[in-house]
Coordinates of N, CA and C in Angstrom, one line a residue:
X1 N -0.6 8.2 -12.8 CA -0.9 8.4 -11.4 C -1.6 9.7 -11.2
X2 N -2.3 9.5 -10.6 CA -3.5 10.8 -10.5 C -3.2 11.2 -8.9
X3 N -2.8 12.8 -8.4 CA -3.1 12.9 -6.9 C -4.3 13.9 -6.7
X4 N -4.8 13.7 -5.5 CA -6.0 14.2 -5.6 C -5.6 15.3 -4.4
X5 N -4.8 16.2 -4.6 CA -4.7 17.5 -4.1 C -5.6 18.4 -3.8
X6 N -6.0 18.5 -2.2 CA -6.9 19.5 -2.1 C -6.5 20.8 -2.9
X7 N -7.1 21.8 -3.7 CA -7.2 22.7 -3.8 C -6.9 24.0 -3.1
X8 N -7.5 23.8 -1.8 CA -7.8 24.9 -0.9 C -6.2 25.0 0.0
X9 N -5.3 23.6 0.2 CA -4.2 23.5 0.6 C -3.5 24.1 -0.5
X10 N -3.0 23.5 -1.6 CA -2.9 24.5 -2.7 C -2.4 25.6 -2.5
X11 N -3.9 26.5 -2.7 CA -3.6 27.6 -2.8 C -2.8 28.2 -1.2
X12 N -3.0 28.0 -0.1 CA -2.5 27.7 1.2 C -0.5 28.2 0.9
X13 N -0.5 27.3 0.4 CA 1.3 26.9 0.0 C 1.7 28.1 -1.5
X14 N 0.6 28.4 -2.0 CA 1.2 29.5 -3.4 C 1.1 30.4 -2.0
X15 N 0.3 31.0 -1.4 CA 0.2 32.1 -0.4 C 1.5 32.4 0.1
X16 N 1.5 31.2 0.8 CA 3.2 31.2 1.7 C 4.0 31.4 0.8
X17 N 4.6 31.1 -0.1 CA 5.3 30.9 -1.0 C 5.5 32.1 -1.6
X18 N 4.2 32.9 -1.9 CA 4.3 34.6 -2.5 C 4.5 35.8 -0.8
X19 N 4.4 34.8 0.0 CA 4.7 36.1 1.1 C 6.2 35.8 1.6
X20 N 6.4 34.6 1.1 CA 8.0 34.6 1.9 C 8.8 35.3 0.0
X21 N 8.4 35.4 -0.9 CA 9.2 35.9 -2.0 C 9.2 37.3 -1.8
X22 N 7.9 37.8 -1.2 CA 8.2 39.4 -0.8 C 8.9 39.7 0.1
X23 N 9.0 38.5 0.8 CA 9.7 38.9 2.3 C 11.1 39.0 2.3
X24 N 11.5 38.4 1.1 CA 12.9 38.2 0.8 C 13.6 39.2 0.2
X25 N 12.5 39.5 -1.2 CA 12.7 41.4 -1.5 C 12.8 42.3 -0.4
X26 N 11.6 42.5 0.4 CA 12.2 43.7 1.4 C 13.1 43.7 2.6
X27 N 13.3 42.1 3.0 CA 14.1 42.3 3.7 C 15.9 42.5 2.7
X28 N 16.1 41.8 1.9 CA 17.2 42.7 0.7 C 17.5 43.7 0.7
X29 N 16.0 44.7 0.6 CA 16.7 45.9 0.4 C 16.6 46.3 1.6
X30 N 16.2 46.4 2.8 CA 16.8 46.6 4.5 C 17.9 46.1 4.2
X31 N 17.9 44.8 3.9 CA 19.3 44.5 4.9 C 20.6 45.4 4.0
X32 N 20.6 45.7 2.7 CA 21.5 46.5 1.8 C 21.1 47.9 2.6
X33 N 20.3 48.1 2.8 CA 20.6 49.6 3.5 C 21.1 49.6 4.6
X34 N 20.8 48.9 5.4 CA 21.5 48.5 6.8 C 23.0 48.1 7.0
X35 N 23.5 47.3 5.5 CA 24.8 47.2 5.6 C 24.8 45.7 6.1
X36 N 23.9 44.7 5.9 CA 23.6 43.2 6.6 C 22.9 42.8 6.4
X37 N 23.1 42.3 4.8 CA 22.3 41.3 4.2 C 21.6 40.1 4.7
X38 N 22.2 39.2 5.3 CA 21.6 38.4 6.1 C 21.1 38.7 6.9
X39 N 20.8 39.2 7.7 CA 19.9 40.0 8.8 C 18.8 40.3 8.3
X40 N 18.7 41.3 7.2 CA 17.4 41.5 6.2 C 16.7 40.8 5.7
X41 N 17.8 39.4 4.9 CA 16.8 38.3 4.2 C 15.8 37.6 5.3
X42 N 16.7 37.2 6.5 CA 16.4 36.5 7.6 C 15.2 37.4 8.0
X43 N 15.1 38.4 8.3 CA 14.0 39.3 9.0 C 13.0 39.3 7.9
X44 N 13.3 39.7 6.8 CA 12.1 39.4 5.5 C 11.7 38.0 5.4
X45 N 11.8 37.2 5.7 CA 11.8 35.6 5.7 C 10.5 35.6 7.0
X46 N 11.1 36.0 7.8 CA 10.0 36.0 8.7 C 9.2 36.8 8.8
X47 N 9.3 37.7 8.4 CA 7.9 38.8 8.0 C 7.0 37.8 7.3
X48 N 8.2 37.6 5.9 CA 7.0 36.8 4.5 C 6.2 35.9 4.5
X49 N 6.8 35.5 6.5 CA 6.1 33.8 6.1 C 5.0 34.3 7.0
X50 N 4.9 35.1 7.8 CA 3.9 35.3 8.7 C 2.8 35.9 7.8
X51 N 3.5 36.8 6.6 CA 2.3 37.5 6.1 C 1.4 36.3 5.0
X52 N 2.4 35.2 5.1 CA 1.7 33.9 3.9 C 1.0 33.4 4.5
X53 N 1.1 32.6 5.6 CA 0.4 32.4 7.1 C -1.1 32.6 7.1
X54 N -1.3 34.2 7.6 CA -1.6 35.0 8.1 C -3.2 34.9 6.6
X55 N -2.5 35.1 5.7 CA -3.0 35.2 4.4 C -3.9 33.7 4.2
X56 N -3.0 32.7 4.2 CA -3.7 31.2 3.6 C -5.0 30.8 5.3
X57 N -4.6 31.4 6.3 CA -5.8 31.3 7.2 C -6.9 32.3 7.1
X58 N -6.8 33.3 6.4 CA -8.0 34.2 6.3 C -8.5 33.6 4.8
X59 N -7.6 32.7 4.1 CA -8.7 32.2 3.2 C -9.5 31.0 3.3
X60 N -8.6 30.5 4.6 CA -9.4 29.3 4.7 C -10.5 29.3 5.8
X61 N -10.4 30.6 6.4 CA -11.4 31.1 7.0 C -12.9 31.3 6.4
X62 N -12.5 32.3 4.9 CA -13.6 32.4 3.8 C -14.3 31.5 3.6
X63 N -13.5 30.0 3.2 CA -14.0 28.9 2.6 C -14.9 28.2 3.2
X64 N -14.6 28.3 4.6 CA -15.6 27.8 5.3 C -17.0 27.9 6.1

């Protein structure tokens, strides 16, 4: 079975996926300095995904 996976979605989802893993690092280490881990991951989570977001529409911007 063969899928025929856009490419450009693809890379879309690695984007998100590399901005919510940073986002999970820094919010870590906030939330360890803050004393409230969960607060951190959770706020890095939403940073990460905004900045993957943010990221996979400025390429699909390019593309086209």
């Amino acid at each position: 079975m063969e899928t025929n996976q856009n490419p450009q979605k693809k890379n879309s989802n690695k984007d998100l996926a590399r901005g919510m893993g940073i986002g999970i690092a820094i919010g870590a280490g906030i939330g360890v300095a803050l004393g409230n881990l969960a607060l951190g991951i959770g706020v890095g989570v939403a940073i990460g995904a905004a900045i993957g977001l943010s990221r996979s529409q400025k390429n699909k911007d390019k593309s086209e």
